[in-house]
Amino acid sequence: MAQVIEIDNILREDAAGPSLGADEVLGNAPERDGDFFIVPAILGGG
Amino acid sequence: MTTDLTTLFAHELADRLRAGDVTSSEITAAHLARARMTDRGLHAWLTIDDDRAMEEADAADARLAAARVEGQAAVGALHPLLGIPVALKDLVSLKDGQCTAGSRILEGYRAPFDAHVTERLRDAGAVILGKTNMDEFAMGSSTEHSAYGPTGNPWDLGRVPGGSSGGSAASVAAYQVPVSIGTDTGGSIRQPAGFCGIVGARPTYGRVSRYGIVAFASSLDQIGPFGRDARDAAALLHAVSGRDERDSTSAPIPVPDDLLRLPDSDDEAASWLRGKRLGLPKEYFVEGMEPGVASRVREAAAALEAAGATVEEVSLPHTDYGLAAYYIVAPAEASSNLARYDGVRFGYSVRGGEDYIADYLATRGGGFGPEVKRRIMLGTYALSAGYYDAYYLKAQKARTLIRRDFDLLWAAGFDALVAPVSPTVAFAFGTRLADPVQMYLADACTLPVNMAGLPGMSIPCGLSDGLPVGLQLIGAPWSEAALFRAARAYEGVTADAGWRTVRPRDLALLMDPAMRTPAERAAAGD
């Protein structure tokens, strides 16, 4: 069983719509730099 | 006007509101005051926002006033939940409100948007008082797995309210709010409704959009209502149901307006049972079931039969595989869903370790509680390379068999099944924490319904040792209107039963402002 309800795939129009603004998206970030999340370094350190 | 507004059903409040006897502002203030006064000993709530609630109440009063000016048709078009207080389980996004899902890892997280159900409640004009306590990420059957301390059961403050939606159930049972929203992945609405002696319903998978709900197991999660009677729960389900483009599993199936037309008359409600065919699945009377629970359920079946339904013992032969298959599928999906808690974009975050792995380990190790970690490990193992076919795929096949058991009964003409909700009444704090399998068994009678994607309800059907017993009603996909008719019919049949007049026995203790919290009582060992 892949799906409990017998409903075919439902696709929406491939159209851009409004989304949350940067301040809302970043509002919960533990560390932020302008419009960016600060992430831990993932490439080997020096 | 001396009636305590908190003792009324939502449909009674709605009638008084429309009659002009009371305002939403008065209704809301009364419930806020009671919730504030009684919650120290209960701990049903994680957040209460008085200011926002009173603003929403004023807006509801303004909408009603505007509709009155427009005329009777406009008043009639208002949803029955207009101006009625409602509680949200703390995994439903409410814009700018904290949304913890009962976890440390989301402490302080504020939802940047409304969930679909929140939007629908706003459209209906319901007044959201706040957010209720729950097992962390909805993983549990007692609300003891909340990172913020357990919730008590208003029937006996030494016992659990069930879970995971324990705060939503306890708040309704304790008259802090007339209706509330919960979620049910394996029984998390029906089991606490049963333990707290109220009505709770898990709708068909796809009936209510999951957009904006903190995900646990995406193929099993559904959102549903709690209320103190069938009419109230039905009105809340009606308000939040329906297609939403933002959840691709939300079904384009019309919401039955019959949910708003359950008969007021007990006799009319009971008459629905005539000629109905109900099944009593023998596998749900599991080994170790408390005799009082089995007796109440069989008595309820007899009462339904006496009112004109036929009740036949039926078999769901793959029931035994439900628990094992569930504990593959649900943890597997949880391990995937909970990968998002990485401490980068939101939530608890530990930085400054030796490398990023150290930061992730510290973030997730410190943010998640033990039950959540157990399930992430179970699920990650079940999905790992070489094990997927043996576990997840096999469990999905078991799921097909479980679903087929039910389908055969619907094809044979059964209108609904009646069964126990849980093998026991509410258990004492701490008695199942040491043994996860004992905790998991609390959901043995409810989780096959999730595996099959079906609608199910719990309705009160009496007391065992002075504690509530839940009767489970299970229906075919999209048969919520019939299930609620059956629930309302049972209320009609048992309207004069003595147990209906018994109120939760520890309500009086909650009025003591010095009452210790459930966490303090548990720590003191009583």
Coordinates of C-alpha atoms in Angstrom, one line a residue:
Chain A
M1 CA 0.0 0.0 0.0
A2 CA 1.4 3.4 -1.0
Q3 CA -1.6 5.5 -0.1
V4 CA -4.7 4.8 1.9
I5 CA -7.2 6.9 0.0
E6 CA -7.9 6.1 -3.6
I7 CA -7.2 9.5 -5.1
D8 CA -5.1 10.0 -8.3
N9 CA -2.2 12.4 -8.3
I10 CA -3.4 16.0 -8.0
L11 CA -1.2 18.5 -9.7
R12 CA -1.4 22.3 -9.4
E13 CA -0.6 24.8 -12.2
D14 CA 3.1 25.4 -12.4
A15 CA 2.8 29.0 -11.6
A16 CA 4.7 31.2 -9.1
G17 CA 2.6 32.6 -6.2
P18 CA 3.3 34.7 -3.2
S19 CA 5.3 33.1 -0.4
L20 CA 6.6 34.2 3.0
G21 CA 8.8 37.3 3.2
A22 CA 12.5 37.0 4.1
D23 CA 11.9 38.4 7.6
E24 CA 9.2 35.8 8.3
V25 CA 11.3 33.0 7.0
L26 CA 14.4 34.0 8.9
G27 CA 12.6 35.2 12.0
N28 CA 13.2 31.9 13.8
A29 CA 16.9 31.5 12.7
P30 CA 19.3 30.8 15.5
E31 CA 21.9 32.8 13.6
R32 CA 21.3 35.1 10.7
D33 CA 23.3 37.4 8.4
G34 CA 21.0 39.7 6.5
D35 CA 18.9 37.5 4.2
F36 CA 21.0 34.4 4.9
F37 CA 21.0 31.6 7.5
I38 CA 24.4 31.2 9.1
V39 CA 25.1 27.4 8.9
P40 CA 27.9 25.4 10.6
A41 CA 30.9 24.9 8.3
I42 CA 30.6 21.6 6.6
L43 CA 33.9 21.5 4.6
G44 CA 37.0 20.5 6.5
G45 CA 38.4 23.3 8.7
G46 CA 42.0 24.6 8.4
Chain B
M1 CA -28.2 35.5 33.8
T2 CA -26.5 33.4 36.4
T3 CA -25.7 30.3 34.5
D4 CA -22.0 29.4 34.5
L5 CA -21.2 29.7 30.8
T6 CA -18.4 27.2 31.0
T7 CA -20.8 24.4 31.8
L8 CA -22.7 24.8 28.5
F9 CA -22.2 22.9 25.3
A10 CA -21.0 24.9 22.3
H11 CA -24.4 24.5 20.6
E12 CA -26.1 25.9 23.7
L13 CA -23.7 28.8 23.7
A14 CA -24.3 29.4 20.0
D15 CA -28.1 29.5 20.6
R16 CA -27.7 32.0 23.4
L17 CA -25.4 34.1 21.3
R18 CA -27.9 34.3 18.5
A19 CA -30.7 35.0 20.9
G20 CA -28.8 38.0 22.2
D21 CA -28.6 36.6 25.7
V22 CA -24.9 36.7 25.9
T23 CA -21.9 38.0 23.9
S24 CA -18.8 36.1 22.7
S25 CA -16.8 38.5 24.8
E26 CA -18.6 37.2 27.9
I27 CA -18.3 33.6 26.8
T28 CA -14.6 34.0 26.1
A29 CA -13.9 35.9 29.4
A30 CA -15.7 33.2 31.4
H31 CA -13.6 30.4 29.8
L32 CA -10.3 32.3 30.1
A33 CA -11.0 32.9 33.7
R34 CA -11.8 29.2 34.4
A35 CA -8.8 28.0 32.4
R36 CA -6.5 30.4 34.3
M37 CA -8.0 29.5 37.7
T38 CA -8.0 25.7 37.3
D39 CA -4.9 24.9 35.2
R40 CA -2.3 24.8 37.9
G41 CA -3.4 21.4 39.0
L42 CA -4.3 20.2 35.5
H43 CA -1.6 21.6 33.2
A44 CA -3.7 21.2 30.1
W45 CA -2.3 24.4 28.5
L46 CA 1.1 25.4 27.2
T47 CA 0.1 28.9 26.2
I48 CA -3.0 31.0 26.8
D49 CA -3.3 34.4 25.0
D50 CA -6.0 36.4 26.7
D51 CA -5.5 39.6 24.6
R52 CA -5.7 37.8 21.3
A53 CA -8.7 35.8 22.4
M54 CA -10.6 38.9 23.6
E55 CA -9.9 40.6 20.3
E56 CA -11.2 37.6 18.4
A57 CA -14.3 37.6 20.6
D58 CA -14.9 41.3 19.9
A59 CA -14.6 40.6 16.2
A60 CA -17.1 37.7 16.5
D61 CA -19.6 40.0 18.3
A62 CA -19.1 42.6 15.5
R63 CA -19.7 39.9 12.8
L64 CA -22.9 38.8 14.5
A65 CA -24.1 42.4 14.9
A66 CA -23.4 43.1 11.2
A67 CA -25.2 39.9 10.2
R68 CA -28.2 41.0 12.3
V69 CA -28.4 44.3 10.4
E70 CA -28.3 42.3 7.1
G71 CA -31.2 40.1 8.1
Q72 CA -32.1 36.6 9.2
A73 CA -30.5 34.9 6.2
A74 CA -27.1 36.4 7.1
V75 CA -27.4 35.3 10.7
G76 CA -28.3 31.8 9.5
A77 CA -25.3 31.7 7.3
L78 CA -22.9 32.2 10.2
H79 CA -21.0 29.0 11.3
P80 CA -22.2 27.6 14.7
L81 CA -18.7 28.0 16.0
L82 CA -18.8 31.8 15.6
G83 CA -17.8 33.3 18.9
I84 CA -17.1 29.9 20.5
P85 CA -13.8 29.3 22.4
V86 CA -11.6 26.6 21.0
A87 CA -8.2 25.2 22.0
L88 CA -5.4 24.0 19.6
K89 CA -3.0 21.2 20.3
D90 CA 0.4 22.7 20.4
L91 CA 1.4 21.3 17.0
V92 CA -1.1 23.5 15.0
S93 CA 0.5 26.6 13.5
L94 CA -1.0 29.8 14.8
K95 CA 0.7 32.8 13.2
D96 CA 3.1 34.5 15.6
G97 CA 2.2 32.0 18.4
Q98 CA 4.6 29.6 20.0
C99 CA 4.3 26.1 18.5
T100 CA 6.4 23.6 20.5
A101 CA 4.8 20.2 19.6
G102 CA 5.6 19.4 23.2
S103 CA 9.4 19.4 22.5
R104 CA 12.4 21.4 23.8
I105 CA 13.7 21.5 20.3
L106 CA 10.9 23.9 19.3
E107 CA 10.8 26.0 22.5
G108 CA 10.4 29.6 21.5
Y109 CA 9.7 28.8 17.9
R110 CA 6.9 31.1 16.6
A111 CA 4.9 29.9 13.6
P112 CA 5.3 32.4 10.7
F113 CA 1.9 31.4 9.2
D114 CA -1.5 29.9 10.1
A115 CA -2.2 26.2 9.5
H116 CA -5.1 25.4 7.3
V117 CA -7.3 24.4 10.3
T118 CA -6.4 27.7 11.9
E119 CA -7.5 29.6 8.9
R120 CA -10.7 27.6 8.7
L121 CA -11.4 28.4 12.4
R122 CA -10.8 32.1 11.8
D123 CA -13.2 31.9 8.8
A124 CA -15.9 30.4 11.0
G125 CA -15.3 33.1 13.7
A126 CA -14.2 30.7 16.4
V127 CA -12.1 32.2 19.3
I128 CA -8.7 30.6 19.8
L129 CA -7.8 30.7 23.5
G130 CA -4.4 29.0 23.2
K131 CA -2.4 25.9 22.8
T132 CA -2.6 22.6 24.7
N133 CA 0.0 20.2 26.1
M134 CA 0.9 17.0 24.3
D135 CA 3.3 14.1 24.1
E136 CA 6.5 15.3 22.4
F137 CA 5.8 15.3 18.6
A138 CA 2.6 13.4 19.4
M139 CA 4.6 10.3 20.3
G140 CA 2.9 8.8 23.3
S141 CA -0.4 7.7 24.9
S142 CA -0.3 9.6 28.2
T143 CA 1.1 13.1 27.7
E144 CA 3.9 12.1 30.1
H145 CA 6.3 12.5 27.2
S146 CA 5.8 16.3 27.0
A147 CA 9.0 18.2 27.6
Y148 CA 6.9 20.7 29.6
G149 CA 5.6 18.2 32.2
P150 CA 2.5 16.0 32.2
T151 CA -1.2 16.8 32.2
G152 CA -3.6 15.4 34.8
N153 CA -6.9 13.7 34.2
P154 CA -9.8 15.7 35.7
W155 CA -11.5 12.4 36.8
D156 CA -8.5 11.5 38.9
L157 CA -5.5 13.8 39.1
G158 CA -3.2 10.9 39.9
R159 CA -3.9 9.4 36.4
V160 CA -3.0 10.3 32.9
P161 CA -5.5 12.0 30.5
G162 CA -4.3 9.7 27.7
G163 CA -2.3 11.0 24.7
S164 CA -0.9 12.3 22.7
S165 CA -3.6 15.0 22.6
G166 CA -4.0 14.9 26.4
G167 CA -4.1 18.6 27.0
S168 CA -6.9 19.1 24.4
A169 CA -8.9 16.3 25.9
A170 CA -8.4 17.3 29.6
S171 CA -9.2 21.0 28.9
V172 CA -12.6 20.1 27.4
A173 CA -13.3 17.5 30.2
A174 CA -12.4 20.2 32.8
Y175 CA -14.8 22.8 31.3
Q176 CA -12.0 25.1 30.4
V177 CA -13.1 25.2 26.8
P178 CA -16.1 23.6 25.0
V179 CA -14.2 22.2 22.0
S180 CA -10.6 21.6 21.0
I181 CA -8.4 20.4 18.1
G182 CA -6.2 17.3 18.4
T183 CA -4.4 15.0 16.0
D184 CA -4.6 11.2 15.7
T185 CA -1.7 9.2 14.3
G186 CA -2.4 5.9 16.2
G187 CA -5.2 6.9 18.6
S188 CA -4.1 10.2 19.9
I189 CA -7.6 11.7 19.7
R190 CA -9.8 8.7 20.5
Q191 CA -7.7 7.3 23.4
P192 CA -7.6 10.6 25.4
A193 CA -11.3 11.2 24.6
G194 CA -12.0 7.8 26.1
F195 CA -9.8 8.4 29.2
C196 CA -11.4 11.8 29.8
G197 CA -15.0 10.8 29.1
I198 CA -15.6 13.1 26.1
V199 CA -16.2 12.8 22.4
G200 CA -13.3 12.7 20.0
A201 CA -13.1 11.9 16.3
R202 CA -10.4 11.1 13.9
P203 CA -11.7 11.7 10.3
T204 CA -10.8 9.8 7.1
Y205 CA -7.3 10.3 6.0
G206 CA -7.4 13.3 3.6
R207 CA -10.6 14.9 5.1
V208 CA -8.7 17.6 6.9
S209 CA -5.6 19.4 5.4
R210 CA -2.4 18.7 7.3
Y211 CA -0.9 22.0 6.1
G212 CA 0.7 23.8 9.0
I213 CA 0.6 20.8 11.4
V214 CA 3.9 19.6 12.8
A215 CA 4.3 16.2 11.1
F216 CA 4.8 12.9 12.9
A217 CA 3.9 10.1 10.4
S218 CA 2.6 11.7 7.3
S219 CA 0.6 8.7 6.0
L220 CA -1.2 8.3 9.3
D221 CA -1.7 11.8 10.8
Q222 CA -5.1 13.3 10.8
I223 CA -6.6 16.3 12.6
G224 CA -9.9 16.1 14.4
P225 CA -12.2 17.5 17.1
F226 CA -12.9 17.0 20.8
G227 CA -16.2 18.1 22.4
R228 CA -18.4 17.2 25.3
D229 CA -21.1 15.8 22.9
A230 CA -21.4 14.6 19.4
R231 CA -23.0 17.8 18.1
D232 CA -20.1 20.0 19.3
A233 CA -17.5 17.7 17.9
A234 CA -19.3 17.5 14.6
A235 CA -19.5 21.3 14.3
L236 CA -15.8 21.6 14.8
L237 CA -15.0 18.8 12.3
H238 CA -17.3 20.6 9.8
A239 CA -15.4 23.8 10.3
V240 CA -12.0 22.5 9.6
S241 CA -12.7 19.9 6.9
G242 CA -12.3 20.2 3.1
R243 CA -9.9 20.4 0.2
D244 CA -6.7 22.5 0.6
E245 CA -4.3 22.8 -2.4
R246 CA -1.3 23.0 0.0
D247 CA -1.7 19.4 1.2
S248 CA -1.6 17.1 -1.8
T249 CA -3.3 14.3 0.2
S250 CA -6.3 16.6 1.0
A251 CA -9.2 15.0 -0.8
P252 CA -11.5 16.9 -3.2
I253 CA -14.5 15.3 -1.5
P254 CA -17.4 17.6 -0.3
V255 CA -17.8 18.2 3.4
P256 CA -21.2 16.8 4.6
D257 CA -23.4 19.5 5.9
D258 CA -25.3 16.8 7.7
L259 CA -22.5 17.2 10.4
L260 CA -24.4 20.4 11.3
R261 CA -27.8 18.8 11.3
L262 CA -27.6 16.2 14.0
P263 CA -31.0 15.9 15.6
D264 CA -31.6 17.9 18.9
S265 CA -34.3 15.4 19.9
D266 CA -33.0 12.3 21.6
D267 CA -35.9 10.2 20.2
E268 CA -35.3 11.4 16.6
A269 CA -31.6 10.7 17.0
A270 CA -32.2 7.2 18.3
S271 CA -34.5 6.4 15.5
W272 CA -31.6 6.4 13.1
L273 CA -30.5 3.1 14.4
R274 CA -33.5 1.2 13.1
G275 CA -32.4 -1.3 10.5
K276 CA -28.7 -0.3 10.8
R277 CA -26.1 -3.2 10.7
L278 CA -23.3 -2.9 13.2
G279 CA -20.3 -5.2 13.6
L280 CA -18.5 -6.0 16.9
P281 CA -14.9 -7.1 16.0
K282 CA -14.0 -10.0 18.3
E283 CA -10.2 -9.3 17.9
Y284 CA -10.6 -5.9 19.7
F285 CA -11.5 -7.6 23.0
V286 CA -7.8 -8.2 23.5
E287 CA -6.1 -10.3 26.2
G288 CA -5.6 -8.3 29.3
M289 CA -8.5 -6.0 28.7
E290 CA -10.1 -4.8 31.9
P291 CA -13.4 -6.6 32.5
G292 CA -15.2 -3.3 33.3
V293 CA -14.2 -1.9 29.9
A294 CA -15.3 -5.1 28.0
S295 CA -18.6 -5.0 30.0
R296 CA -19.4 -1.4 29.2
V297 CA -18.7 -1.9 25.5
R298 CA -20.9 -5.0 25.3
E299 CA -23.6 -3.2 27.2
A300 CA -23.4 -0.3 24.7
A301 CA -23.7 -2.8 21.9
A302 CA -26.8 -4.2 23.6
A303 CA -28.3 -0.8 24.0
L304 CA -27.8 -0.1 20.3
E305 CA -29.4 -3.4 19.4
A306 CA -32.4 -2.7 21.7
A307 CA -32.9 0.6 19.8
G308 CA -33.3 -1.3 16.5
A309 CA -29.9 -1.9 15.1
T310 CA -28.5 -5.4 14.5
V311 CA -25.2 -6.1 16.1
E312 CA -23.2 -9.1 14.8
E313 CA -19.8 -10.3 16.0
V314 CA -17.3 -10.0 13.1
S315 CA -13.7 -10.8 12.5
L316 CA -10.8 -8.5 11.4
P317 CA -8.3 -11.4 11.2
H318 CA -5.2 -9.2 10.6
T319 CA -5.7 -7.0 13.6
D320 CA -2.8 -8.7 15.4
Y321 CA -0.4 -7.4 12.8
G322 CA -1.5 -3.8 13.4
L323 CA 0.7 -3.0 16.3
A324 CA 3.9 -4.5 14.9
A325 CA 3.3 -2.9 11.4
Y326 CA 2.4 0.4 12.9
Y327 CA 5.6 0.5 14.9
I328 CA 7.6 0.2 11.6
V329 CA 5.6 2.6 9.5
A330 CA 5.1 5.4 12.1
P331 CA 8.8 5.5 13.3
A332 CA 10.1 5.2 9.7
E333 CA 8.0 8.2 8.6
A334 CA 8.9 10.1 11.9
S335 CA 12.6 9.5 11.4
S336 CA 12.3 11.1 8.0
N337 CA 10.1 14.0 9.1
L338 CA 12.2 14.9 12.1
A339 CA 15.4 15.1 10.1
R340 CA 14.4 18.8 9.6
Y341 CA 15.3 19.7 13.2
D342 CA 18.9 20.5 12.5
G343 CA 19.3 23.7 14.5
V344 CA 20.0 25.8 11.4
R345 CA 16.7 27.4 10.3
F346 CA 14.7 27.4 13.5
G347 CA 14.5 25.8 17.0
Y348 CA 17.0 24.8 19.6
S349 CA 20.5 25.1 18.3
V350 CA 23.9 24.3 19.8
R351 CA 26.9 25.8 18.0
G352 CA 30.7 26.0 18.5
G353 CA 31.5 22.3 18.7
E354 CA 34.5 20.7 17.1
D355 CA 32.7 20.3 13.7
Y356 CA 29.2 20.4 12.3
I357 CA 28.5 16.8 13.3
A358 CA 29.3 17.7 16.9
D359 CA 26.8 20.6 16.6
Y360 CA 24.1 18.4 15.1
L361 CA 24.6 15.8 17.8
A362 CA 24.4 18.4 20.6
T363 CA 21.4 20.1 19.0
R364 CA 19.4 16.9 18.5
G365 CA 20.7 15.1 21.5
G366 CA 19.7 18.0 23.8
G367 CA 16.5 19.0 21.9
F368 CA 14.7 15.6 21.6
G369 CA 13.4 13.6 24.6
P370 CA 13.9 9.9 25.1
E371 CA 10.8 8.6 23.4
V372 CA 11.4 10.7 20.3
K373 CA 15.0 9.4 20.1
R374 CA 13.8 5.8 20.5
R375 CA 11.4 6.2 17.5
I376 CA 13.9 8.0 15.3
M377 CA 16.4 5.2 15.9
L378 CA 13.7 2.5 15.2
G379 CA 12.7 4.3 12.1
T380 CA 16.1 5.0 10.8
Y381 CA 17.1 1.3 11.3
A382 CA 13.9 0.1 9.5
L383 CA 14.6 2.4 6.5
S384 CA 18.4 1.7 6.3
A385 CA 19.9 0.1 3.2
G386 CA 19.2 -3.7 3.1
Y387 CA 16.4 -3.4 5.6
Y388 CA 13.8 -1.4 3.7
D389 CA 12.2 -4.4 2.0
A390 CA 12.2 -6.5 5.2
Y391 CA 10.6 -3.8 7.3
Y392 CA 8.9 -0.8 5.8
L393 CA 7.8 -2.5 2.6
K394 CA 6.6 -5.6 4.5
A395 CA 4.7 -3.3 7.0
Q396 CA 3.0 -1.6 4.1
K397 CA 1.9 -5.0 2.8
A398 CA 0.5 -5.8 6.2
R399 CA -1.3 -2.5 6.0
T400 CA -3.0 -3.5 2.8
L401 CA -4.3 -6.7 4.5
I402 CA -5.6 -4.7 7.5
R403 CA -7.4 -2.3 5.1
R404 CA -8.8 -5.3 3.2
D405 CA -10.3 -6.8 6.4
F406 CA -12.3 -3.6 6.9
D407 CA -13.3 -3.3 3.2
L408 CA -14.8 -6.8 3.2
L409 CA -17.1 -5.7 6.1
W410 CA -18.2 -2.5 4.3
A411 CA -18.9 -4.6 1.1
A412 CA -20.9 -7.0 3.3
G413 CA -23.2 -4.1 4.2
F414 CA -22.1 -3.1 7.7
D415 CA -22.9 0.5 8.5
A416 CA -20.2 0.9 11.2
L417 CA -18.2 -1.2 13.7
V418 CA -18.4 -0.7 17.5
A419 CA -15.4 -1.6 19.6
P420 CA -13.4 -0.6 22.7
V421 CA -11.2 2.4 22.4
S422 CA -8.5 1.2 24.8
P423 CA -8.1 -2.0 26.8
T424 CA -8.1 -0.1 30.1
V425 CA -9.4 3.0 31.7
A426 CA -6.9 5.9 32.5
F427 CA -3.8 4.5 34.2
A428 CA -1.7 6.1 37.0
F429 CA 1.2 8.3 36.2
G430 CA 4.5 6.5 35.8
T431 CA 3.0 3.0 35.5
R432 CA 3.9 2.6 31.8
L433 CA 6.9 4.9 31.4
A434 CA 9.5 2.1 32.1
D435 CA 8.0 -0.3 29.5
P436 CA 7.4 1.3 26.1
V437 CA 5.5 -1.8 24.8
Q438 CA 2.9 -1.5 27.6
M439 CA 2.5 2.2 26.5
Y440 CA 2.2 1.1 22.9
L441 CA -0.5 -1.5 23.8
A442 CA -2.8 1.4 25.0
D443 CA -3.4 2.0 21.3
A444 CA -3.9 -1.6 20.1
C445 CA -7.6 -1.0 19.4
T446 CA -7.2 2.3 17.7
L447 CA -4.1 2.1 15.4
P448 CA -5.5 -0.4 12.9
V449 CA -8.0 2.4 12.0
N450 CA -5.1 4.7 11.2
M451 CA -3.3 2.0 9.2
A452 CA -6.5 1.7 7.1
G453 CA -7.0 5.5 6.8
L454 CA -10.6 5.2 8.2
P455 CA -12.7 7.5 10.3
G456 CA -13.1 6.6 14.0
M457 CA -14.7 8.1 17.1
S458 CA -14.6 7.7 20.8
I459 CA -17.8 8.4 22.7
P460 CA -18.4 8.0 26.4
C461 CA -20.3 4.8 27.3
G462 CA -20.2 4.6 31.1
L463 CA -17.8 4.2 33.9
S464 CA -15.6 1.4 35.2
D465 CA -14.3 1.8 38.8
G466 CA -15.6 5.4 38.6
L467 CA -13.5 6.2 35.5
P468 CA -14.8 6.8 31.9
V469 CA -14.9 4.1 29.3
G470 CA -14.8 5.0 25.6
L471 CA -16.9 3.3 22.9
Q472 CA -15.2 3.3 19.5
L473 CA -17.2 3.7 16.3
I474 CA -15.4 2.9 13.1
G475 CA -16.7 3.6 9.6
A476 CA -16.0 3.3 5.9
P477 CA -14.0 6.0 4.2
W478 CA -15.8 9.4 4.1
S479 CA -18.7 8.1 6.3
E480 CA -18.2 10.7 9.1
A481 CA -21.7 12.0 8.8
A482 CA -23.1 8.5 9.5
L483 CA -20.6 7.9 12.3
F484 CA -21.8 11.1 14.0
R485 CA -25.4 10.1 13.5
A486 CA -24.6 6.8 15.2
A487 CA -22.8 8.7 18.1
R488 CA -25.8 11.1 18.4
A489 CA -28.1 8.1 18.4
Y490 CA -26.2 6.4 21.2
E491 CA -26.5 9.7 23.2
G492 CA -30.2 9.6 22.5
V493 CA -30.5 6.0 23.6
T494 CA -28.6 6.6 26.9
A495 CA -29.8 10.1 27.6
D496 CA -31.3 9.0 30.9
A497 CA -28.4 6.8 32.0
G498 CA -27.2 7.6 35.5
W499 CA -23.5 7.7 34.5
R500 CA -24.3 10.7 32.2
T501 CA -24.9 12.8 35.3
V502 CA -21.5 12.0 36.9
R503 CA -19.0 14.8 36.4
P504 CA -15.2 14.4 36.6
R505 CA -14.6 13.8 40.3
D506 CA -11.4 15.9 40.7
L507 CA -12.9 19.1 39.3
A508 CA -13.3 20.5 42.8
L509 CA -9.6 20.0 43.5
L510 CA -8.7 22.1 40.5
M511 CA -10.4 25.1 42.1
D512 CA -7.7 25.2 44.7
P513 CA -5.1 27.8 43.5
A514 CA -2.4 26.1 45.6
M515 CA -2.9 22.7 43.9
R516 CA 0.4 21.3 43.0
T517 CA 1.1 20.7 39.3
P518 CA 1.1 17.2 37.8
A519 CA 4.9 17.4 37.5
E520 CA 5.2 18.4 41.2
R521 CA 2.9 15.6 42.3
A522 CA 4.7 13.0 40.2
A523 CA 8.1 14.2 41.6
A524 CA 6.6 13.8 45.2
G525 CA 5.6 10.3 44.3
D526 CA 1.9 10.6 44.8

